[in-house]
């Protein structure tokens, strides 16, 4: 019988992989408090700020020893196993993954004096009795647990355990036994056979739970918005500046009192010929279900249909898809109502209430871009059909908003059905009570006024007694007017909604309007006129 002397089979190498170093960021703004005294008493003031502390995920891993096995092999083969203690620690509540690989890319244990090898077993959950002669495998189990089966040793980094969200205990290290088993017979030449395995621990990506976890506009989901709290201080909601992956522009987003997450800046995405031709406006980044470009149903280029006939009546239906970028300018004083006319594409220097952009990403009162109805709805708002004796303009289904966002819904109240009966108001249709400007302002105590004798009347809001103004926090609507006949006219704030008119206004669509002293959550505008876009999370 050939005797196999002491064989040192394994040397284990532990490696550490971390996602980031721990960082601590404290943004502290000290309030300035003015105090003074006069004959009528003391005067004081207060201010507050929110402090955000960010701690990045880290993970560490340790192995306590190398593993050695000694065999006196038998003709029928002998099985042995040994283990190393593996400890993993992390502060990441979303868990971690353990990866394992062999260092020589073939998972064989070799000897410097022999050409023979001890190869890895094949397959998963292999019982010790099923090991072929001169083979080895691994098993990862909880500490002080005897393994019942083993797995093939991978040649590249392979996940062998994933500790999921909620299973990480703060300040607690997880301990495992990393077991190795081998079966050796007398057919293996005597000698020392060794190899290395590399064990890594990687912190799982942090799941996006709320608005404060999101970096990109396209990461937004309904659950993320729902998980974001509504603060009691309605004028200072939870806000985050997000990046649009399409062009890198940043927008402030807030969780407002109506329970929705809104853009509180105007959209400034450029619909360029290059982006159209390259298919850059597509479902991966935009609120569309198919690429919107030159080959789509409503291509984003200047088009105007001929006259369409509905029951013998010609209707001139516009499907233009113009958009304008007047440049990076801000309104110096958004609270001032102005009727200055600014030529689209021309200089804005010297125009009252308009200033050049100073490069601050924090400014809410940037102009943004101007979109005709069909540009704002990515071509999905141009459908017009005949419905018996009435003209029907279908609601838009999509928009130029980033993926995960949409245009706000129009107010469905006071609309007649086919029989002439007035449909239920918004408050009687719970599923439509959110994502509309009317519902948003109602949550801030605004009185929604309308003429009950006029079933088409959209009504208006007088903000003067509410303490909230459309141009100030938390809404930040900008009095940027609209583009008509290629000129910027009126300094009212206009913003498209997702729904168009279903009456005889075949060339109009609903939009939001913030005037000098009135807010109109639902007004109509020509689809060929370009207005701003504010998006709300789906």
PDB file of C-alpha atoms in Angstrom, residues 10 69 79-82 100 107 109 118-123 126 131 134-140 149-154 178-183 197:
ATOM      1  CA  UNK A  10      -5.433  24.660   0.796  1.00  0.00           C
ATOM      2  CA  UNK A  69      -6.142  17.878   5.326  1.00  0.00           C
ATOM      3  CA  UNK A  79     -13.231  11.379   2.401  1.00  0.00           C
ATOM      4  CA  UNK A  80     -12.247  14.174   4.801  1.00  0.00           C
ATOM      5  CA  UNK A  81     -13.387  17.707   5.420  1.00  0.00           C
ATOM      6  CA  UNK A  82     -12.200  20.767   7.309  1.00  0.00           C
ATOM      7  CA  UNK A 100     -16.018  32.710  -4.242  1.00  0.00           C
ATOM      8  CA  UNK A 107     -10.139  24.994  -9.659  1.00  0.00           C
ATOM      9  CA  UNK A 109      -5.162  21.554  -6.561  1.00  0.00           C
ATOM     10  CA  UNK A 118      -7.032  17.045  -7.536  1.00  0.00           C
ATOM     11  CA  UNK A 119      -9.882  18.424  -9.657  1.00  0.00           C
ATOM     12  CA  UNK A 120     -13.075  20.054  -8.480  1.00  0.00           C
ATOM     13  CA  UNK A 121     -16.220  17.991  -8.262  1.00  0.00           C
ATOM     14  CA  UNK A 122     -18.914  18.659 -10.851  1.00  0.00           C
ATOM     15  CA  UNK A 123     -22.345  20.005  -9.968  1.00  0.00           C
ATOM     16  CA  UNK A 126     -22.961  16.599  -4.161  1.00  0.00           C
ATOM     17  CA  UNK A 131     -17.388  12.324  -4.783  1.00  0.00           C
ATOM     18  CA  UNK A 134      -9.194  12.634  -6.196  1.00  0.00           C
ATOM     19  CA  UNK A 135     -11.709  15.476  -6.228  1.00  0.00           C
ATOM     20  CA  UNK A 136     -12.697  18.298  -3.891  1.00  0.00           C
ATOM     21  CA  UNK A 137     -15.508  20.796  -3.289  1.00  0.00           C
ATOM     22  CA  UNK A 138     -16.754  23.493  -0.926  1.00  0.00           C
ATOM     23  CA  UNK A 139     -19.779  24.159   1.294  1.00  0.00           C
ATOM     24  CA  UNK A 140     -20.803  27.364   3.098  1.00  0.00           C
ATOM     25  CA  UNK A 149     -23.346  18.263   0.612  1.00  0.00           C
ATOM     26  CA  UNK A 150     -20.755  20.183  -1.392  1.00  0.00           C
ATOM     27  CA  UNK A 151     -20.525  22.257  -4.546  1.00  0.00           C
ATOM     28  CA  UNK A 152     -18.112  22.583  -7.445  1.00  0.00           C
ATOM     29  CA  UNK A 153     -15.402  25.207  -6.921  1.00  0.00           C
ATOM     30  CA  UNK A 154     -16.024  28.065  -9.401  1.00  0.00           C
ATOM     31  CA  UNK A 178     -16.467  27.654   4.894  1.00  0.00           C
ATOM     32  CA  UNK A 179     -16.007  23.896   4.539  1.00  0.00           C
ATOM     33  CA  UNK A 180     -13.841  22.024   2.067  1.00  0.00           C
ATOM     34  CA  UNK A 181     -14.124  18.299   1.493  1.00  0.00           C
ATOM     35  CA  UNK A 182     -12.017  15.955  -0.598  1.00  0.00           C
ATOM     36  CA  UNK A 183     -11.869  12.281  -1.534  1.00  0.00           C
ATOM     37  CA  UNK A 197      -9.632  30.351  -3.266  1.00  0.00           C
TER      38      UNK A 197
END
